N, CA and C of each residue as an Amber inpcrd file, in Angstrom:
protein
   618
   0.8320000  -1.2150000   0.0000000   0.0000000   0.0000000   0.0000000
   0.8610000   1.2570000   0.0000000   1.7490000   1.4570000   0.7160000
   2.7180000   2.7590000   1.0820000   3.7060000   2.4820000  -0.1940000
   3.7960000   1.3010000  -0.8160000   4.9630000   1.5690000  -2.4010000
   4.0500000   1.7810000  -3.4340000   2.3820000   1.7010000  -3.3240000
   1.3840000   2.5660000  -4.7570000   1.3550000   3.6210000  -4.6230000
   1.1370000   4.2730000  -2.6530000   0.9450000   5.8930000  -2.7360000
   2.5040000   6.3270000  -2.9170000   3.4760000   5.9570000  -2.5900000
   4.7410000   6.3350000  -3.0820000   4.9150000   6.4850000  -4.7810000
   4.8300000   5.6360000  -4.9870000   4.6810000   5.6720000  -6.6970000
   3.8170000   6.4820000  -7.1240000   2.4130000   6.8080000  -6.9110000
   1.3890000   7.6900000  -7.4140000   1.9850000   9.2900000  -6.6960000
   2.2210000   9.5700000  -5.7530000   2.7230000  10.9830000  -5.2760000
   4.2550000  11.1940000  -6.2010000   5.1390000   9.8540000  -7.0420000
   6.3980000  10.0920000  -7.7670000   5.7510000  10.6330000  -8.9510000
   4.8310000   9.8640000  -9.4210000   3.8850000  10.1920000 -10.6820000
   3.7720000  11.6990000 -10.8420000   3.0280000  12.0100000 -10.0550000
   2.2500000  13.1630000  -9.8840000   3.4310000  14.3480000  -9.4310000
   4.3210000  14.2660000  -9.0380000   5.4070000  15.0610000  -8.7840000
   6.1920000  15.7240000 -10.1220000   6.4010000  14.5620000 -11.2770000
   6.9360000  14.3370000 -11.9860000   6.1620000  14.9850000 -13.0690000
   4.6530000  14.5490000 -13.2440000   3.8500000  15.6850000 -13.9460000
   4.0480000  17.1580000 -14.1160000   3.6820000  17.0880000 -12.3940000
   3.7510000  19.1360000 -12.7200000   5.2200000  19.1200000 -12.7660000
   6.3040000  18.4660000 -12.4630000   7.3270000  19.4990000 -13.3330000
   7.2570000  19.2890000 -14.8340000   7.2690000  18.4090000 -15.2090000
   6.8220000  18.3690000 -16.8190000   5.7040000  19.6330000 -17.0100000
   4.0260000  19.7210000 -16.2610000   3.7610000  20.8730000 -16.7680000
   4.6790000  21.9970000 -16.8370000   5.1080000  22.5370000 -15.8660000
   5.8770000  23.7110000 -15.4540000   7.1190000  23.8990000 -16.5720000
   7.4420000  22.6480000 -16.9290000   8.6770000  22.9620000 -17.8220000
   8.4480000  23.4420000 -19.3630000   7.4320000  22.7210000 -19.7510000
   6.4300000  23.1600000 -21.0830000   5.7580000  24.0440000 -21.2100000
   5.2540000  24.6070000 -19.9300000   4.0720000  25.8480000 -20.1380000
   5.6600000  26.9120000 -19.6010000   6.4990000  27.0430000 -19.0010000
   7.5370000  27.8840000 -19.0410000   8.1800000  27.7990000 -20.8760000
   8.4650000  26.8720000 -21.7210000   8.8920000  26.9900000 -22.3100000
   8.3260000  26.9870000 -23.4290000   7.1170000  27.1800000 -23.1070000
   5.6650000  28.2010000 -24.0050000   5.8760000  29.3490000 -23.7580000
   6.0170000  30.2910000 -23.0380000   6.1180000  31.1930000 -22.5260000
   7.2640000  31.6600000 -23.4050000   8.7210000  31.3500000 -23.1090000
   9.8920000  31.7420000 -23.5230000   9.3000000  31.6370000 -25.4930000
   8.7250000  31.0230000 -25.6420000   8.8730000  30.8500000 -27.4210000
   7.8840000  31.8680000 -27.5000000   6.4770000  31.9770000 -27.0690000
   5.9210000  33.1780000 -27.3760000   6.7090000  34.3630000 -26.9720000
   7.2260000  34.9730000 -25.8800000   7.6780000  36.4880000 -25.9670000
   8.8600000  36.3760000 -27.0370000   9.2090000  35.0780000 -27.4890000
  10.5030000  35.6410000 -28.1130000   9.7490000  36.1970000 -29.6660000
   8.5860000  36.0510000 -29.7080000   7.7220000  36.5980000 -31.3960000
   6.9230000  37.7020000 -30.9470000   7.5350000  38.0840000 -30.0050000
   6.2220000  39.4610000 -29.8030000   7.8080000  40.7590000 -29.9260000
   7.1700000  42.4180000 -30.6910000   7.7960000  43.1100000 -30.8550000
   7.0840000  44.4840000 -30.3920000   7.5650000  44.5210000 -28.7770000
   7.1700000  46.5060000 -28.7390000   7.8540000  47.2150000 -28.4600000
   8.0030000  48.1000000 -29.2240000   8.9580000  49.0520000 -29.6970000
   8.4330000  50.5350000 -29.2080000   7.5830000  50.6500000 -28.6600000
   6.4300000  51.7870000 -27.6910000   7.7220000  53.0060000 -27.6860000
   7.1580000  53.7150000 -27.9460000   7.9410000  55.0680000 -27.3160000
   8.1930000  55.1000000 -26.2610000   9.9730000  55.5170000 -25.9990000
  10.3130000  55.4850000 -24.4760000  11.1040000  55.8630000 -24.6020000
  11.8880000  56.4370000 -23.4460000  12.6500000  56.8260000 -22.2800000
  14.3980000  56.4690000 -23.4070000  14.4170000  55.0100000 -23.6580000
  15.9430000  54.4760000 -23.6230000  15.8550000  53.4730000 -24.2190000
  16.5730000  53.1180000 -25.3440000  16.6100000  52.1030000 -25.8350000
  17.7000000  51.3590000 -25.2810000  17.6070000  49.9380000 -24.8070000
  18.7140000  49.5220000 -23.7640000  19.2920000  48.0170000 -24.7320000
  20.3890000  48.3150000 -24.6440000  20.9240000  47.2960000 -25.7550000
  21.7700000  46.7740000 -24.4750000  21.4940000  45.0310000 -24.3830000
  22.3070000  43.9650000 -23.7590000  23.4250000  43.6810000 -24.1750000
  24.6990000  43.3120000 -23.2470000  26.0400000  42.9160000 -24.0220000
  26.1680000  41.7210000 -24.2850000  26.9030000  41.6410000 -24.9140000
  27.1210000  40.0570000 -25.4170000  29.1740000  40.4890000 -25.5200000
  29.3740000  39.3550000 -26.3630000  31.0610000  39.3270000 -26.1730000
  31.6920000  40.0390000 -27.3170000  32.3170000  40.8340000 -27.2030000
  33.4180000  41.2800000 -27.8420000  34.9590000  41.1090000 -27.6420000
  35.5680000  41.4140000 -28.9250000  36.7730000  41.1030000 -28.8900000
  38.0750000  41.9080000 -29.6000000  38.7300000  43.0260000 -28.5350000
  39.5790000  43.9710000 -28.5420000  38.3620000  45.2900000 -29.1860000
  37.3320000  45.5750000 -28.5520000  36.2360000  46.3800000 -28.9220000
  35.9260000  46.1580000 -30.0340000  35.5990000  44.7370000 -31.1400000
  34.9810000  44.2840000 -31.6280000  33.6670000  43.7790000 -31.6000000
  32.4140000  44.1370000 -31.6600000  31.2400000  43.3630000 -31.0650000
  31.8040000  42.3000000 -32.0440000  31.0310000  41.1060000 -30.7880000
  30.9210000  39.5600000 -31.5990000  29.1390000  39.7640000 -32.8850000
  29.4410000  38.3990000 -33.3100000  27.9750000  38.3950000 -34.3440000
  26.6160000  38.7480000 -33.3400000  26.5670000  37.7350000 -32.4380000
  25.8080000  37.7620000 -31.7840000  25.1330000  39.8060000 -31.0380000
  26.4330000  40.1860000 -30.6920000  25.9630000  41.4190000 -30.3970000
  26.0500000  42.2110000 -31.4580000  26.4290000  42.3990000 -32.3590000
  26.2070000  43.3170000 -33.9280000  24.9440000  42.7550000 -34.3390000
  24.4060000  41.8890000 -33.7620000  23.2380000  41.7440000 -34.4490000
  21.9320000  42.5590000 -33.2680000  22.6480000  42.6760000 -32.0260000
  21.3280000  43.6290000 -31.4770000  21.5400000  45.1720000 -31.3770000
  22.9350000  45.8210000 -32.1200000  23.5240000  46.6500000 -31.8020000
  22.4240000  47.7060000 -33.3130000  22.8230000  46.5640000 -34.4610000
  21.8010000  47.1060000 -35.3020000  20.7040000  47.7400000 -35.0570000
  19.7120000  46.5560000 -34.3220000  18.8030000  46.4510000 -34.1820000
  18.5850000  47.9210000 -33.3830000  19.0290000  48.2770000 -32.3360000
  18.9230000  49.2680000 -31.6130000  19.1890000  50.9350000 -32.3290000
  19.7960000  50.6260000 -33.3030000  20.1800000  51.4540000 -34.1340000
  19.2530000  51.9730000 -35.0720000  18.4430000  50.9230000 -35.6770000
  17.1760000  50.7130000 -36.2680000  15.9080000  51.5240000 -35.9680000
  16.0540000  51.5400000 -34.5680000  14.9800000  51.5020000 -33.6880000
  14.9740000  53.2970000 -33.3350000  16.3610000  53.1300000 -33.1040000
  16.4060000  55.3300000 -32.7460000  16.3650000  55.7630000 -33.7640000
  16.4090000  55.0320000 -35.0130000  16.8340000  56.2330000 -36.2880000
  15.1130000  56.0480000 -36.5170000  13.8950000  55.3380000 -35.9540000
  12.1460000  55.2070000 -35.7570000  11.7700000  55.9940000 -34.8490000
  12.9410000  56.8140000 -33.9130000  12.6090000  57.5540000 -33.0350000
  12.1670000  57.2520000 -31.5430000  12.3880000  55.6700000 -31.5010000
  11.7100000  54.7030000 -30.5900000  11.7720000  55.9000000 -29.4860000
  13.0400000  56.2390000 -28.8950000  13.8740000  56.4250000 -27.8680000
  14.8060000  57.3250000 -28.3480000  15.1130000  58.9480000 -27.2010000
  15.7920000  59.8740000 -27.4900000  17.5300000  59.3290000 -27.2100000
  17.8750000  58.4300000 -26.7780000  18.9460000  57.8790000 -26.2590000
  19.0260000  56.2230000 -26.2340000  20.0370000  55.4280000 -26.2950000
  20.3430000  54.7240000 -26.4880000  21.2490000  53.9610000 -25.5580000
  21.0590000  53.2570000 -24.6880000  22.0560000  52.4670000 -23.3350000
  22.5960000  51.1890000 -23.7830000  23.7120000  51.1310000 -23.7500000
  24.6890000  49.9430000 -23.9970000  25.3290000  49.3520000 -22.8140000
  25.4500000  48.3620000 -22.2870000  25.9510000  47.5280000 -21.3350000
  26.5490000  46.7300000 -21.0750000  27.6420000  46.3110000 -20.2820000
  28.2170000  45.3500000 -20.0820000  29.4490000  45.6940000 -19.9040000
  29.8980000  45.0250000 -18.6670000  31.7620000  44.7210000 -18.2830000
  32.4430000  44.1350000 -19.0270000  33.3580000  44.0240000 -18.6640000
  34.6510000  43.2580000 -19.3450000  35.3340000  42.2260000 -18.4970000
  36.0170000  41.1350000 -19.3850000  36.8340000  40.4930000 -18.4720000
  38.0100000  40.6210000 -18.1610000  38.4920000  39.9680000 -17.5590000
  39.9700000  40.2470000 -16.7210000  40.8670000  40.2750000 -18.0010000
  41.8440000  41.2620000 -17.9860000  42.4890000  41.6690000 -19.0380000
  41.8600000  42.4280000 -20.2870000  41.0450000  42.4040000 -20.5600000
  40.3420000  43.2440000 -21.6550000  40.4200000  44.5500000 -21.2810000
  40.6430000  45.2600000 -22.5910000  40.8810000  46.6100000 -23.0060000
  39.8940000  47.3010000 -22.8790000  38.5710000  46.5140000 -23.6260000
  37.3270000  47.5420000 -23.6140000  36.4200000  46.4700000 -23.0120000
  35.4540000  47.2320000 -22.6430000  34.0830000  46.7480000 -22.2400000
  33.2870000  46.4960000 -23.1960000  32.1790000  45.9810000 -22.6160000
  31.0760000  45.2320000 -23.2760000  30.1830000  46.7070000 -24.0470000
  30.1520000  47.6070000 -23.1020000  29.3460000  49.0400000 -23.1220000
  30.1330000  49.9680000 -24.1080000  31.5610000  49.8950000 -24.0690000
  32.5050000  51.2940000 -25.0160000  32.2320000  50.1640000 -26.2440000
  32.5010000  48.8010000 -26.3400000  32.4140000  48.5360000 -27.7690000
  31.2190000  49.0550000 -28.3940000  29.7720000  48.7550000 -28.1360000
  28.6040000  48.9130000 -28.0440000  28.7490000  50.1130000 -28.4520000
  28.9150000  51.4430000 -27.9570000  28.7370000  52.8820000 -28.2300000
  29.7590000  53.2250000 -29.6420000  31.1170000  52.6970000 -29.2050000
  31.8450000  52.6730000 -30.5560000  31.3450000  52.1980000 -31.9550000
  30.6300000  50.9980000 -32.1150000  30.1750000  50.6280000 -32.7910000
  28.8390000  51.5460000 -32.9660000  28.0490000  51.5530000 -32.8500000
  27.0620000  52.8550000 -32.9750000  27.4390000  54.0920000 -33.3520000
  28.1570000  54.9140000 -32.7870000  28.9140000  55.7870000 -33.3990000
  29.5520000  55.8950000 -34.9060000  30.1140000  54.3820000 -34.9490000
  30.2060000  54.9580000 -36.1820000  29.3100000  53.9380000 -37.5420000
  28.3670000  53.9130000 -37.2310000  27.5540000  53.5700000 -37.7470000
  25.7630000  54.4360000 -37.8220000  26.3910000  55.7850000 -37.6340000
  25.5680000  56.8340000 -37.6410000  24.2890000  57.6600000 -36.3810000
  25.0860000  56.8220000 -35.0660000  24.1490000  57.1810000 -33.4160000
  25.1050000  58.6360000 -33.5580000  24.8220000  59.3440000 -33.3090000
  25.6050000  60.8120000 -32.1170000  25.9330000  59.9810000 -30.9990000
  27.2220000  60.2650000 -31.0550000  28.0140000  59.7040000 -29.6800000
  27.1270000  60.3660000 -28.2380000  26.7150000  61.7850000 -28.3810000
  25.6950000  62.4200000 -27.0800000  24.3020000  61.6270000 -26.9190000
  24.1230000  60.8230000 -27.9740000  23.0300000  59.7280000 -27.4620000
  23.1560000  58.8560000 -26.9820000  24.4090000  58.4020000 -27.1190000
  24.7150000  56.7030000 -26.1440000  25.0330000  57.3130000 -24.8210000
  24.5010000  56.3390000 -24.1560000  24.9570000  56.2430000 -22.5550000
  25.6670000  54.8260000 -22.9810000  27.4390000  55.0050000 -22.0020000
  27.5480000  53.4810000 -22.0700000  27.5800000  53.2910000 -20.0960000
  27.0190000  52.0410000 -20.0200000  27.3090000  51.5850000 -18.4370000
  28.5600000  50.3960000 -18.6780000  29.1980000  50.4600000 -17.9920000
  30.3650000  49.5580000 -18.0930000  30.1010000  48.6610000 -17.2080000
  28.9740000  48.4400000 -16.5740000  29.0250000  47.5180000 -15.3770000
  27.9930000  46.3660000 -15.6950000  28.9540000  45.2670000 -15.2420000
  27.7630000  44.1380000 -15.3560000  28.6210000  43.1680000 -15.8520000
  28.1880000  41.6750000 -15.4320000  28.9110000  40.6460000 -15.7130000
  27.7930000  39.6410000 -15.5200000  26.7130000  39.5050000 -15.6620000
  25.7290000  38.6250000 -16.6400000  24.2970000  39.5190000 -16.2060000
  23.2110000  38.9430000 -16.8150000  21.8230000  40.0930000 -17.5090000
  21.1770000  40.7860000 -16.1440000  21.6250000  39.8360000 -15.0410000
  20.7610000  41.0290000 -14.0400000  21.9490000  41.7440000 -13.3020000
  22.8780000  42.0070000 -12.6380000  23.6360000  43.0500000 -12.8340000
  24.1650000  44.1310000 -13.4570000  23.5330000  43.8470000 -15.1140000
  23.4320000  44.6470000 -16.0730000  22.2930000  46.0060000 -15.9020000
  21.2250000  44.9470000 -15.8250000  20.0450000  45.4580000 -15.5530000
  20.0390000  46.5830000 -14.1790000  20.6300000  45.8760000 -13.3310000
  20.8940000  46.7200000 -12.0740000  21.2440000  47.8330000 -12.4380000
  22.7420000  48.2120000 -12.8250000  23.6710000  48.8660000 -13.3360000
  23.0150000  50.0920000 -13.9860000  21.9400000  49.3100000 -15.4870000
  20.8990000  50.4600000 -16.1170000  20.2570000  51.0420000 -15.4090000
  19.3170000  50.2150000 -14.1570000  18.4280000  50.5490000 -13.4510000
  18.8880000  52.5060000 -12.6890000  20.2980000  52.1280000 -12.0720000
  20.5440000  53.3500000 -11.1910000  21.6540000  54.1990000 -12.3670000
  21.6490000  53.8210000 -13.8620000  21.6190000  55.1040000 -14.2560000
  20.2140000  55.7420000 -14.8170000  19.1510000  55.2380000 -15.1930000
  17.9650000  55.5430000 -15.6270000  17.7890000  56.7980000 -14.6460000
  17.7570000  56.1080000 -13.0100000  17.3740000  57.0230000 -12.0450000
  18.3020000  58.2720000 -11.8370000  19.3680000  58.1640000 -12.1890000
  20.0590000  59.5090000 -12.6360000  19.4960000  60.3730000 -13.5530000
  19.2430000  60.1840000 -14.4210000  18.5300000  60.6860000 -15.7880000
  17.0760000  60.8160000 -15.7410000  16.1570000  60.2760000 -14.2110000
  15.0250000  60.4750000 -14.3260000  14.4540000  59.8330000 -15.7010000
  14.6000000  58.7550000 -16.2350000  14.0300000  57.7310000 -17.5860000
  13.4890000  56.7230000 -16.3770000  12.5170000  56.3670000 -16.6600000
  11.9470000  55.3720000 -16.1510000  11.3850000  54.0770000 -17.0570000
  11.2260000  54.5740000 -18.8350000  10.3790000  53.4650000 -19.5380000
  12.0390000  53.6730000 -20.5890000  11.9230000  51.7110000 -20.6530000
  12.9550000  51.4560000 -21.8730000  12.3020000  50.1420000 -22.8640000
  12.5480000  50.4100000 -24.0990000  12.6770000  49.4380000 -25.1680000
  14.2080000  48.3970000 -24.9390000  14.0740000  46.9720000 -24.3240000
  15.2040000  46.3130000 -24.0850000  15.3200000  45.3510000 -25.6260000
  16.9360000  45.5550000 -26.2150000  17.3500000  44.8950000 -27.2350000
  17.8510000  43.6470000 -26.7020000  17.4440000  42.4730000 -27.3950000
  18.2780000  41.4400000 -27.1650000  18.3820000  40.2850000 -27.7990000
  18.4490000  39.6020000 -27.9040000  18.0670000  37.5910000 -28.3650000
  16.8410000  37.5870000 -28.0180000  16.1540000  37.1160000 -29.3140000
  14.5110000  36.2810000 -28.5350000  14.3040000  35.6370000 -28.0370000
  14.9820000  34.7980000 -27.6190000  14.7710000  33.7330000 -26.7640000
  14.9240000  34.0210000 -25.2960000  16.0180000  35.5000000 -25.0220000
  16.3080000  35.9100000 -24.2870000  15.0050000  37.1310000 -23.6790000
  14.3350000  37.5310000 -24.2660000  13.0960000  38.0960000 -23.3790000
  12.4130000  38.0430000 -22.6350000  11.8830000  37.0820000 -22.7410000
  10.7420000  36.5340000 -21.3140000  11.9120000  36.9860000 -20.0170000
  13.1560000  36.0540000 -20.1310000  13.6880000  36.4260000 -18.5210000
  14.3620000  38.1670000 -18.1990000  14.3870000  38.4470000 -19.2780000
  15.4510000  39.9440000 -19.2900000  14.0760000  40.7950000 -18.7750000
  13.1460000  40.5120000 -19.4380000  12.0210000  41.2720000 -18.5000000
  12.1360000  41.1710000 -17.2190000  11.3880000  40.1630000 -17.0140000
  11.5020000  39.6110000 -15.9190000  12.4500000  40.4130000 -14.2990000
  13.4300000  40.5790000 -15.0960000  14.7540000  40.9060000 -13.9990000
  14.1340000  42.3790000 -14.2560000  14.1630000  43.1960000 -15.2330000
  13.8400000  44.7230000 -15.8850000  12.8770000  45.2410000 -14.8000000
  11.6560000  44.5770000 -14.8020000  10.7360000  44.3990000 -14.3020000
  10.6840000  44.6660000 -12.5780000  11.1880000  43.5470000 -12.1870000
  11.8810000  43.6070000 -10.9060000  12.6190000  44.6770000 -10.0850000
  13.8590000  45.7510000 -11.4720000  14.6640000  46.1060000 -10.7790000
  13.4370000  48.0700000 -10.8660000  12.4520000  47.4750000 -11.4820000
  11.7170000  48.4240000 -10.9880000  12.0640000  49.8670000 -12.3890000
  12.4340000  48.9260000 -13.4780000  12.3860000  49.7050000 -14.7540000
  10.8120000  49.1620000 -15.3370000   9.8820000  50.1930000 -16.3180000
   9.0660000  49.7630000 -17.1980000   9.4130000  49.2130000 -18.7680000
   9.6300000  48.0560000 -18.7330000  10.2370000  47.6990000 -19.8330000
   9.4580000  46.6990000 -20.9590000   9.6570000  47.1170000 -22.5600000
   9.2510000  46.6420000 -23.6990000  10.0920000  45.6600000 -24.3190000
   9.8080000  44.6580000 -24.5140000  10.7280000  43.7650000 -25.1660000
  10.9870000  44.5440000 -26.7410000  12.2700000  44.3810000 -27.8420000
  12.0940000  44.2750000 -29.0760000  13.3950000  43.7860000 -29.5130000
  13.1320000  42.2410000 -29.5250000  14.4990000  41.5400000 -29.2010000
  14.7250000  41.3990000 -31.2780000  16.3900000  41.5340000 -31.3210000
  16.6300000  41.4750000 -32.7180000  16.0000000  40.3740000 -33.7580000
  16.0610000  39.9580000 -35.1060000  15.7550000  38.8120000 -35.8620000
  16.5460000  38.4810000 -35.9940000  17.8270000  39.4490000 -36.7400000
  18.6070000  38.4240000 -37.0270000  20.1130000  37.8820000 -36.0580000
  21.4240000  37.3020000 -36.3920000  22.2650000  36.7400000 -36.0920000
  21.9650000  35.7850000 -36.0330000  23.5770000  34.8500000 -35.3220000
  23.7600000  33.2790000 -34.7910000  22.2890000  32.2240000 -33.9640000
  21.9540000  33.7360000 -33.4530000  20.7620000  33.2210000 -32.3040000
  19.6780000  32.5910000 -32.7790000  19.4410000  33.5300000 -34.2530000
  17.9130000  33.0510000 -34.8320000  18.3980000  32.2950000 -36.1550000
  19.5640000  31.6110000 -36.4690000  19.4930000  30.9630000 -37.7850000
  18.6770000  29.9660000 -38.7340000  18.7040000  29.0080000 -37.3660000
  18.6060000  28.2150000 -37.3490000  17.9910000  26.9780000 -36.4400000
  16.8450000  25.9580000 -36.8430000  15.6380000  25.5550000 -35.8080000
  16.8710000  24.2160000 -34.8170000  17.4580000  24.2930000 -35.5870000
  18.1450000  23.6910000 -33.5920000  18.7940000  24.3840000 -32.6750000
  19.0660000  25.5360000 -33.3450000  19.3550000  26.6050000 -32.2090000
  18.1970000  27.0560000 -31.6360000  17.3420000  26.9050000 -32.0510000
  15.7520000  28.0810000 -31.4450000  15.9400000  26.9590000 -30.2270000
  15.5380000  25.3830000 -30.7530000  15.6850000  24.5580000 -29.4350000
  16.7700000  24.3580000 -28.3120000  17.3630000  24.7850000 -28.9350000
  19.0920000  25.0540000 -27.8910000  18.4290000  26.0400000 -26.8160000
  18.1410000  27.1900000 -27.5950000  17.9540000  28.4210000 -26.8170000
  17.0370000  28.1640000 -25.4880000  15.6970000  27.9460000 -26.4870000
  14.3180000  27.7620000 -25.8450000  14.4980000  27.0040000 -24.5140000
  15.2950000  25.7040000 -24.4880000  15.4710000  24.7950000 -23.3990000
  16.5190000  25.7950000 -22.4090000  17.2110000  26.3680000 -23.1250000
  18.5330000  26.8860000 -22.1780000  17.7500000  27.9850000 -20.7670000
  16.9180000  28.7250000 -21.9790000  16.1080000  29.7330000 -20.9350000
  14.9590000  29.5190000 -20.1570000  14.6150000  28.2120000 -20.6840000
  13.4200000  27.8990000 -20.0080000  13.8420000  27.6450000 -18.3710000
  15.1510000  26.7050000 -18.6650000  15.5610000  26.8840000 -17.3030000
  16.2560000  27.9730000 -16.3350000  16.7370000  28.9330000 -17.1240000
  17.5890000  29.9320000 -16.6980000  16.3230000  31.1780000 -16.4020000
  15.0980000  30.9820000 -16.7850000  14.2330000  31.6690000 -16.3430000
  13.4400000  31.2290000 -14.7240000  13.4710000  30.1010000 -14.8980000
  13.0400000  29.1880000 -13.7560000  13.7400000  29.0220000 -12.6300000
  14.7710000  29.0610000 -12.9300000  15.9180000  29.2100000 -11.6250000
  16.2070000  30.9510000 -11.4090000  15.3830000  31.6360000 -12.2200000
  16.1590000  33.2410000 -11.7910000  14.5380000  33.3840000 -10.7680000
  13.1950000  32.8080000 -11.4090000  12.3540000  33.4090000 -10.2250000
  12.2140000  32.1990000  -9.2950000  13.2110000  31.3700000  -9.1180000
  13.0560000  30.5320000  -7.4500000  14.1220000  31.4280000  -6.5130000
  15.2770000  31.7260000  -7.5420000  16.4040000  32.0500000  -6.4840000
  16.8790000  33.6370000  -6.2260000  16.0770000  34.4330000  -7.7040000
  16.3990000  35.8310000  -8.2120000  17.8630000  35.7010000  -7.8640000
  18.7130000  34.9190000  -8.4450000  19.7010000  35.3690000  -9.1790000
  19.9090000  35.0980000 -10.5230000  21.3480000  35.2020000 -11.8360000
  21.0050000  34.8560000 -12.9460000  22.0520000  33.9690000 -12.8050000
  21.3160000  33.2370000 -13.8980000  22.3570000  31.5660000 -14.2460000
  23.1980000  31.8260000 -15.9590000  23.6650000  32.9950000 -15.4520000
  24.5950000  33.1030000 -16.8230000  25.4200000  33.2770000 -16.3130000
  26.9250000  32.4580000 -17.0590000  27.8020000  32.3990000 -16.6850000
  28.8390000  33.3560000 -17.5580000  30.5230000  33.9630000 -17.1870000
  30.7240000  34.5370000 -18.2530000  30.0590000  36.2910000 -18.0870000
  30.7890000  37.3610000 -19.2580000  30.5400000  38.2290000 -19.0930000
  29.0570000  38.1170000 -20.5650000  27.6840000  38.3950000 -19.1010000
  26.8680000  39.0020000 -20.2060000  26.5640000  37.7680000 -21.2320000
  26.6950000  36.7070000 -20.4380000  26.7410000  35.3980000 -21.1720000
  25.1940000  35.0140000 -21.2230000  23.8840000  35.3000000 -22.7280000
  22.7170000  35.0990000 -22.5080000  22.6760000  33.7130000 -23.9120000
């Protein structure tokens, strides 16, 4: 009797995380197809890796995007983010603005934050310069797959924030990467609202 209700309470345990893991990673695939681009405050572009102030593919592909977006008027300014690692020359944030710059932003529109070493310390980082600047609403650039949780944290750190995550690059090529992604964040979303911290490893690693 006590090894059926053991087995039926394993059953049933085992379910809802299966629900929870599917309806989370419903979640992550729908926000990554939704695009609002709402008038605001700051267009906030996430770092990804660069190399000797090179953006990598991955971040030239949201750097565009953000670029795209101010020359639509989204946003009077433009926030770039992210640290650097040990030994690096530039940051995640001066590549970001460099690259914009000369790809037709006014350097007096970028804000760069240099701080941050994965998406919610980033976020932090934006958070208490926004409140310098009195901006409270931002359009956040990033990976689609990467939205649902970048809100999430945005959200939290008590910014009003719009997803309008890029199309193209490495991220969206291709349908075993969407599943790479989709699974990666499903959990990295799930473990950021049990523990509110982030499970990226690496600088700015989404």
């Amino acid at each position: 009797m006590m090894v059926k209700l053991a087995v039926k309470i394993l059953a049933a345990t085992l379910a809802l995380v299966l629900l929870v893991l599917l309806g989370t990673a419903t979640r992550v695939w729908w926000f990554a197809r939704q695009d609002d681009h709402r008038v605001s405050d700051a267009i906030v572009v996430l770092g990804a890796a660069q190399f000797n102030g090179r953006p990598s593919s991955v971040f030239t592909a949201r750097l565009v995007h953000a670029r795209d977006l101010y020359q639509l008027k989204v946003a009077p300014r433009i926030i770039t983010v992210g640290g650097n690692r040990a030994g690096d020359q530039y940051t995640e944030a001066s590549s970001g603005k460099a690259w914009l710059t000369q790809h037709g932003v006014p350097a007096s529109r970028i804000v760069a934050v240099g701080t941050g070493s994965d998406t919610l310390t980033s976020l932090k980082a934006v958070e208490q310069r926004m409140q310098q600047g009195s901006w409270s609403t931002a359009v956040i650039v990033t990976d689609p797959w990467h939205s649902l949780r970048a809100r999430a944290m945005a959200t939290d750190q008590g910014i009003d924030a719009a997803m309008s995550p890029t199309r193209q690059g490495p991220a969206v090529r291709q349908r075993s990467t969407e599943i790479r992604y989709i699974a990666r964040e499903t959990l990295a979303y799930l473990y950021y609202k049990v523990f509110k911290k982030s499970a990226d490893s690496g600088t700015n690693a989404v």
